[in-house]
Short mmCIF file of C-alpha atoms in Angstrom, two decimals:
data_model
loop_
_atom_site.label_atom_id
_atom_site.label_comp_id
_atom_site.label_asym_id
_atom_site.label_seq_id
_atom_site.Cartn_x
_atom_site.Cartn_y
_atom_site.Cartn_z
CA MET A 184 68.09 -85.22 80.97
CA GLU A 185 69.00 -84.68 84.99
CA ILE A 186 66.46 -82.57 86.51
CA VAL A 187 66.89 -81.25 90.33
CA ALA A 188 63.66 -80.09 92.28
CA PHE A 189 64.45 -77.64 94.95
CA GLY A 190 62.00 -76.65 97.80
CA VAL A 191 60.31 -80.28 97.77
CA GLN A 192 58.25 -80.83 100.71
CA ALA A 193 58.00 -84.60 102.15
CA ASP A 194 54.50 -85.33 101.30
CA GLU A 195 55.44 -83.84 97.80
CA LYS A 196 58.49 -85.83 96.94
CA PRO A 197 57.09 -89.78 96.25
CA LEU A 198 54.49 -87.69 93.98
CA ILE A 199 57.28 -85.93 91.89
CA GLU A 200 59.78 -88.95 91.84
CA GLN A 201 56.71 -91.14 90.56
CA ALA A 202 55.49 -88.88 88.03
CA PHE A 203 58.98 -88.49 86.29
CA ARG A 204 60.12 -92.21 87.12
CA ASP A 205 59.25 -93.22 83.32
CA HIS A 206 60.69 -89.73 81.87
CA HIS A 207 63.62 -88.34 83.27
CA GLU A 208 65.87 -88.99 86.35
CA VAL A 209 65.24 -86.42 89.26
CA ARG A 210 66.71 -85.42 92.44
CA SER A 211 64.38 -83.99 95.05
CA LEU A 212 65.97 -81.60 97.46
CA ASP A 213 63.85 -79.78 100.45
CA VAL A 214 66.35 -76.87 100.25
CA PHE A 215 65.25 -73.61 98.26
CA LEU A 216 67.11 -72.51 95.32
CA ASN A 217 69.01 -69.15 96.58
CA ASP A 218 72.30 -67.83 95.98
CA ASP A 219 73.98 -70.31 98.29
CA THR A 220 72.27 -73.23 96.73
CA ALA A 221 72.59 -72.55 93.15
CA PRO A 222 75.83 -74.59 92.54
CA ILE A 223 74.15 -77.46 93.28
CA ALA A 224 72.22 -77.30 90.02
CA ALA A 225 75.37 -77.16 88.15
CA GLY A 226 75.24 -79.99 85.47
CA HIS A 227 71.36 -80.17 85.51
CA GLY A 228 69.65 -79.04 82.34
CA ILE A 229 66.26 -78.65 84.07
CA VAL A 230 65.71 -76.99 87.41
CA CYS A 231 62.10 -77.56 89.15
CA THR A 232 61.52 -74.65 91.55
CA SER A 233 58.81 -73.65 94.31
CA VAL A 234 57.48 -70.25 94.67
CA ASN A 235 59.79 -69.60 97.46
CA CYS A 236 62.80 -70.15 95.49
CA ASP A 237 64.75 -67.15 94.46
CA LEU A 238 65.29 -66.76 90.63
CA GLY A 239 66.55 -63.29 90.42
CA ALA A 240 69.47 -62.39 88.27
CA PRO A 241 71.88 -63.55 90.26
CA VAL A 242 70.63 -66.90 90.46
CA LEU A 243 69.71 -67.41 87.00
CA ARG A 244 73.05 -66.51 85.71
CA ALA A 245 74.61 -69.03 88.17
CA LEU A 246 72.11 -71.54 86.84
CA ALA A 247 72.89 -70.79 83.02
CA ALA A 248 76.59 -71.18 83.93
CA GLY A 249 76.04 -74.52 85.20
CA GLY A 250 74.36 -75.60 82.06
CA THR A 251 70.67 -75.28 83.38
CA ARG A 252 68.51 -74.52 80.13
CA MET A 253 64.99 -74.79 81.59
CA VAL A 254 63.20 -73.63 84.67
CA ALA A 255 60.12 -75.62 85.47
CA GLN A 256 58.17 -73.95 88.41
CA ARG A 257 55.55 -75.86 90.28
CA SER A 258 53.24 -72.88 91.02
CA THR A 259 50.72 -70.62 89.25
CA GLY A 260 52.59 -67.77 90.55
CA PHE A 261 56.07 -66.53 89.04
CA ASN A 262 56.77 -63.01 90.96
CA ASN A 263 59.78 -64.70 92.02
CA ILE A 264 61.35 -65.08 88.78
CA ASP A 265 62.94 -61.96 86.48
CA LEU A 266 61.84 -63.28 83.35
CA ASP A 267 63.62 -60.44 81.61
CA VAL A 268 66.89 -61.88 82.88
CA ALA A 269 65.58 -65.51 82.07
CA ALA A 270 65.14 -64.41 78.24
CA ASP A 271 68.37 -62.72 77.77
CA LEU A 272 70.25 -65.93 78.94
CA GLY A 273 68.22 -68.16 76.84
CA LEU A 274 66.44 -69.74 79.65
CA THR A 275 63.16 -71.46 79.10
CA VAL A 276 60.54 -70.64 81.56
CA ALA A 277 57.25 -72.58 82.27
CA ARG A 278 54.68 -72.67 84.89
CA VAL A 279 51.45 -74.35 86.12
CA SER A 280 48.96 -72.09 84.83
CA TYR A 281 46.23 -74.11 86.43
CA TYR A 282 45.24 -76.49 89.25
CA SER A 283 42.44 -77.12 91.76
CA PRO A 284 40.80 -73.82 92.38
CA TYR A 285 38.85 -75.65 95.12
CA SER A 286 41.76 -76.45 97.09
CA VAL A 287 42.47 -72.44 97.76
CA ALA A 288 38.97 -71.37 98.12
CA GLU A 289 37.88 -74.17 100.53
CA PHE A 290 41.18 -73.16 102.68
CA ALA A 291 40.28 -69.53 102.66
CA TRP A 292 36.82 -70.29 103.91
CA THR A 293 38.44 -72.43 106.47
CA LEU A 294 40.37 -69.38 107.71
CA ALA A 295 37.27 -67.07 107.76
CA MET A 296 35.29 -69.65 109.65
CA ALA A 297 38.18 -70.50 111.97
CA VAL A 298 38.76 -66.63 113.13
CA ASN A 299 34.90 -66.25 113.01
CA ARG A 300 34.11 -68.57 115.50
CA ARG A 301 37.34 -68.41 117.35
CA ILE A 302 38.41 -72.11 116.94
CA VAL A 303 42.12 -72.09 117.76
CA ARG A 304 41.25 -70.16 120.99
CA ALA A 305 38.30 -72.97 121.81
CA SER A 306 40.99 -75.98 120.77
CA THR A 307 43.41 -74.52 123.19
CA ARG A 308 41.13 -74.25 126.03
CA THR A 309 39.50 -77.59 125.67
CA ARG A 310 43.25 -78.99 125.56
CA ASP A 311 43.70 -77.45 129.26
CA PHE A 312 40.15 -78.62 130.23
CA ASP A 313 38.80 -75.17 129.94
CA PHE A 314 35.44 -75.31 128.67
CA ARG A 315 34.19 -71.83 129.19
CA LEU A 316 32.65 -69.82 126.38
CA ASP A 317 33.77 -66.26 127.35
CA GLY A 318 35.53 -64.58 124.29
CA LEU A 319 34.04 -67.12 121.64
CA MET A 320 31.25 -65.71 120.50
CA GLY A 321 31.09 -65.43 116.69
CA ARG A 322 28.41 -64.20 114.30
CA ASP A 323 26.19 -65.51 111.57
CA LEU A 324 27.42 -65.15 108.09
CA HIS A 325 24.23 -65.60 106.30
CA GLY A 326 22.71 -62.56 105.11
CA ARG A 327 26.04 -60.60 105.70
CA THR A 328 28.28 -59.48 102.57
CA ALA A 329 31.13 -60.91 101.11
CA GLY A 330 33.76 -58.94 99.14
CA VAL A 331 35.73 -61.01 96.54
CA LEU A 332 38.81 -59.50 95.36
CA GLY A 333 39.72 -61.05 92.06
CA THR A 334 37.07 -63.34 90.62
CA GLY A 335 38.83 -65.90 88.48
CA LYS A 336 38.62 -69.62 88.96
CA ILE A 337 39.67 -69.29 92.83
CA GLY A 338 37.48 -66.22 93.33
CA GLU A 339 34.63 -67.61 91.80
CA ALA A 340 35.02 -70.79 93.85
CA PHE A 341 35.04 -68.87 97.00
CA ALA A 342 31.91 -67.09 95.96
CA ARG A 343 30.09 -70.05 95.31
CA ILE A 344 30.81 -70.97 98.95
CA ALA A 345 29.75 -67.58 100.04
CA HIS A 346 26.61 -67.99 98.16
CA GLY A 347 25.74 -71.30 99.69
CA PHE A 348 26.17 -69.63 103.15
CA GLY A 349 23.31 -66.97 101.87
CA MET A 350 25.44 -64.39 101.68
CA LYS A 351 25.48 -61.07 99.21
CA LEU A 352 28.23 -60.84 97.09
CA LEU A 353 30.23 -58.01 95.86
CA GLY A 354 33.03 -58.24 93.69
CA TRP A 355 36.17 -56.14 92.27
CA ASP A 356 38.30 -57.16 88.94
CA VAL A 357 39.24 -55.83 85.72
CA ALA A 358 36.89 -58.33 84.15
CA GLU A 359 33.30 -59.50 85.13
CA ASN A 360 32.86 -63.05 85.77
CA PRO A 361 29.43 -64.18 84.00
CA ALA A 362 29.49 -67.03 86.66
CA CYS A 363 29.73 -64.91 89.26
CA MET A 364 27.00 -62.61 88.12
CA GLN A 365 24.53 -65.40 88.01
CA LEU A 366 25.28 -66.08 91.85
CA GLY A 367 23.83 -62.59 92.19
CA MET A 368 27.50 -60.80 92.49
CA LYS A 369 27.38 -57.02 92.06
CA TYR A 370 30.73 -55.93 90.52
CA VAL A 371 31.62 -52.10 92.48
CA PRO A 372 34.92 -49.97 93.08
CA LYS A 373 37.25 -51.51 95.36
CA GLU A 374 36.51 -48.74 97.80
CA ARG A 375 32.84 -49.72 97.80
CA LEU A 376 33.77 -53.16 98.42
CA LEU A 377 35.91 -52.76 101.21
CA ALA A 378 33.47 -50.17 102.81
CA GLU A 379 30.20 -52.53 102.52
CA SER A 380 31.89 -56.06 103.23
CA ASP A 381 31.69 -57.99 106.30
CA LEU A 382 34.17 -60.74 105.09
CA ILE A 383 36.88 -59.72 102.15
CA SER A 384 38.79 -62.24 100.43
CA LEU A 385 41.82 -61.77 98.04
CA HIS A 386 42.40 -63.77 94.98
CA VAL A 387 44.41 -61.39 92.78
CA PRO A 388 47.71 -61.99 91.44
CA LEU A 389 50.66 -59.90 92.58
CA MET A 390 52.00 -57.81 90.12
CA PRO A 391 52.98 -54.11 90.33
CA GLU A 392 49.51 -52.81 90.01
CA THR A 393 48.48 -55.08 92.92
CA SER A 394 51.37 -54.77 95.11
CA ARG A 395 49.90 -53.37 98.60
CA LEU A 396 46.45 -53.66 97.01
CA ILE A 397 45.31 -53.14 100.88
CA ASP A 398 47.42 -50.40 101.95
CA ALA A 399 46.97 -48.00 105.22
CA ALA A 400 44.21 -46.40 103.03
CA ALA A 401 42.29 -49.41 102.37
CA LEU A 402 42.37 -50.81 105.83
CA LYS A 403 40.69 -47.49 107.26
CA THR A 404 38.06 -47.88 104.70
CA MET A 405 37.10 -51.47 106.28
CA LYS A 406 34.42 -52.13 108.71
CA ASP A 407 35.67 -52.13 112.43
CA ASP A 408 34.29 -55.67 112.54
CA ALA A 409 35.34 -56.82 109.29
CA ILE A 410 36.93 -60.30 108.47
CA LEU A 411 39.97 -60.32 106.19
CA VAL A 412 41.22 -63.10 104.55
CA ASN A 413 44.39 -63.52 102.17
CA SER A 414 45.34 -67.08 100.41
CA SER A 415 47.10 -65.53 97.06
CA ARG A 416 50.15 -63.56 97.83
CA GLY A 417 51.63 -61.84 100.96
CA GLY A 418 52.87 -58.72 98.89
CA LEU A 419 48.86 -57.70 98.40
CA ILE A 420 48.83 -56.46 101.75
CA ASP A 421 50.91 -53.84 103.80
CA THR A 422 51.43 -55.84 106.64
CA ALA A 423 53.05 -53.06 109.11
CA ALA A 424 49.61 -51.21 108.34
CA LEU A 425 47.74 -54.07 109.13
CA VAL A 426 49.62 -54.22 112.50
CA ALA A 427 48.86 -50.88 113.24
CA GLU A 428 44.80 -51.30 112.70
CA LEU A 429 45.19 -54.28 114.81
CA ARG A 430 46.54 -52.48 118.00
CA GLU A 431 43.73 -50.27 117.65
CA GLY A 432 41.57 -53.33 118.19
CA ARG A 433 39.68 -53.35 114.84
CA PHE A 434 38.75 -56.35 112.91
CA THR A 435 36.70 -59.24 113.94
CA GLY A 436 39.31 -61.48 112.58
CA VAL A 437 41.89 -61.81 109.70
CA GLY A 438 43.10 -65.09 108.27
CA LEU A 439 46.43 -65.09 106.17
CA ASP A 440 47.92 -67.97 104.95
CA VAL A 441 50.85 -65.70 102.94
CA TYR A 442 52.87 -63.01 104.10
CA GLU A 443 54.85 -60.52 101.99
CA ALA A 444 58.57 -61.24 103.64
CA GLU A 445 57.88 -65.33 103.78
CA ALA A 446 60.67 -66.26 101.41
CA GLY A 447 63.24 -67.73 104.00
CA LEU A 448 60.62 -68.68 106.90
CA PHE A 449 57.31 -70.37 105.34
CA PHE A 450 58.23 -74.13 104.62
CA LEU A 451 61.13 -74.02 107.44
CA ASP A 452 61.33 -75.11 110.84
CA LYS A 453 62.13 -71.84 112.75
CA SER A 454 61.06 -73.11 116.11
CA LEU A 455 64.33 -73.21 117.92
CA GLN A 456 65.43 -69.56 116.12
CA ALA A 457 64.76 -65.99 116.95
CA ILE A 458 62.59 -64.57 114.34
CA GLU A 459 64.03 -61.19 113.25
CA ASP A 460 61.09 -60.29 111.57
CA ASP A 461 59.61 -57.84 114.28
CA THR A 462 56.10 -57.33 111.84
CA LEU A 463 55.55 -61.07 111.57
CA ALA A 464 56.33 -61.59 115.31
CA ARG A 465 54.06 -59.25 116.66
CA LEU A 466 51.20 -60.34 114.05
CA VAL A 467 50.96 -63.72 115.38
CA THR A 468 50.40 -62.45 118.84
CA PHE A 469 47.09 -61.08 118.11
CA PRO A 470 44.14 -63.30 119.36
CA ASN A 471 42.06 -62.39 116.24
CA VAL A 472 44.68 -63.37 113.73
CA LEU A 473 45.26 -66.79 112.37
CA VAL A 474 48.61 -67.30 110.12
CA THR A 475 49.52 -70.35 108.10
CA SER A 476 52.46 -71.16 106.06
CA HIS A 477 51.21 -71.06 102.74
CA GLN A 478 49.28 -74.21 102.71
CA ALA A 479 46.06 -73.54 100.73
CA TYR A 480 47.35 -75.08 97.40
CA TYR A 481 48.25 -78.17 99.69
CA THR A 482 45.71 -80.91 99.02
CA ARG A 483 46.57 -84.29 97.15
CA ASP A 484 44.49 -83.36 94.12
CA ALA A 485 46.07 -79.96 93.77
CA VAL A 486 49.70 -81.08 94.10
CA GLY A 487 48.81 -84.14 92.07
CA GLN A 488 47.69 -81.50 89.01
CA ILE A 489 50.84 -79.22 89.84
CA VAL A 490 53.14 -82.19 89.48
CA ASP A 491 51.35 -83.61 86.56
CA THR A 492 51.62 -80.28 84.73
CA THR A 493 55.19 -79.94 85.79
CA VAL A 494 55.97 -83.15 84.00
CA ARG A 495 53.98 -82.50 80.92
CA ASN A 496 56.01 -78.69 80.59
CA VAL A 497 59.03 -80.73 80.64
CA LEU A 498 58.16 -83.15 78.22
CA ASP A 499 57.18 -80.40 75.92
CA TYR A 500 60.31 -78.59 76.42
CA THR A 501 62.22 -81.75 75.39
CA ALA A 502 59.93 -82.34 72.50
CA GLY A 503 60.46 -78.73 71.11
CA ARG A 504 56.84 -78.22 72.00
CA ARG A 505 55.53 -75.04 73.57
CA SER A 506 52.10 -74.67 75.65
CA GLU A 507 50.24 -72.11 77.15
CA ASN A 508 52.47 -72.68 80.21
CA VAL A 509 55.46 -71.20 78.59
CA LEU A 510 56.68 -67.93 80.13
CA VAL A 511 59.70 -67.44 78.41
CA PRO A 512 60.22 -69.61 75.35
CA ARG A 513 62.99 -71.88 74.32
CA SER A 514 65.27 -69.76 72.31
#
């Protein structure tokens, strides 16, 4: 069965092609799946997608009309897929329910330390042979409080690193993680976590219940010198409200690997184009903000696991098997 994979990064392409080599023919494309590119999938029984592909109702209908019967998503998140429409069309949908939590947790800490110790500004200065320390003062995190919103596998890995720094731990989740509690984490209401934490890191999935979890009111609750990190989903933060707070001079640093309107921007080269997103354009101008393009997961270990799981999902589908990765079962 022929497979077409959309949104494939250059580093990812050889891993995908090698993994599928003994099983199915795969066509790897760097373009993302959307209304304009959906016709490319015609004649391909399986479509492999990334989290920034558009799998809304119109695209799914185009896929089904072209003969596609399965969507294999190369990510844990699936908020870009209309599962109800997929089910109505008889499309099987599977995702990657697990990959290295350390890739994201370690990158979240990279963002936190970079904004705390002004690494980007320091590096830019030294490239210009400016070796002054003015404006580069950070602070020790030892003894301070880390607030972890979402304490699943990634949140737990983040908490373990915070524990290694000697930080106090506050957690918020629908269910308490015993492993985090063994580290000394205390579960508290979200409002208390935001008010007392010096470092706040988001590790919850994007669902209707968590959309704009950090809204204007939540931002007002945070300490003026807090550090905020988001390596989960952009829609967890009301970015316009965040910009408004930054304009008031609040927060020691903000590290964002995701952005709520990143589709059509992230993973693409827009360096020669005018950015029409005024919120993002303003956000990246703040000296205490560091924005990266959804790369927290992007380690050889994690991507390798994602690709291997995607291959297993495809093989399960063709063999008529069902696994815990299936979101919409085969009809």
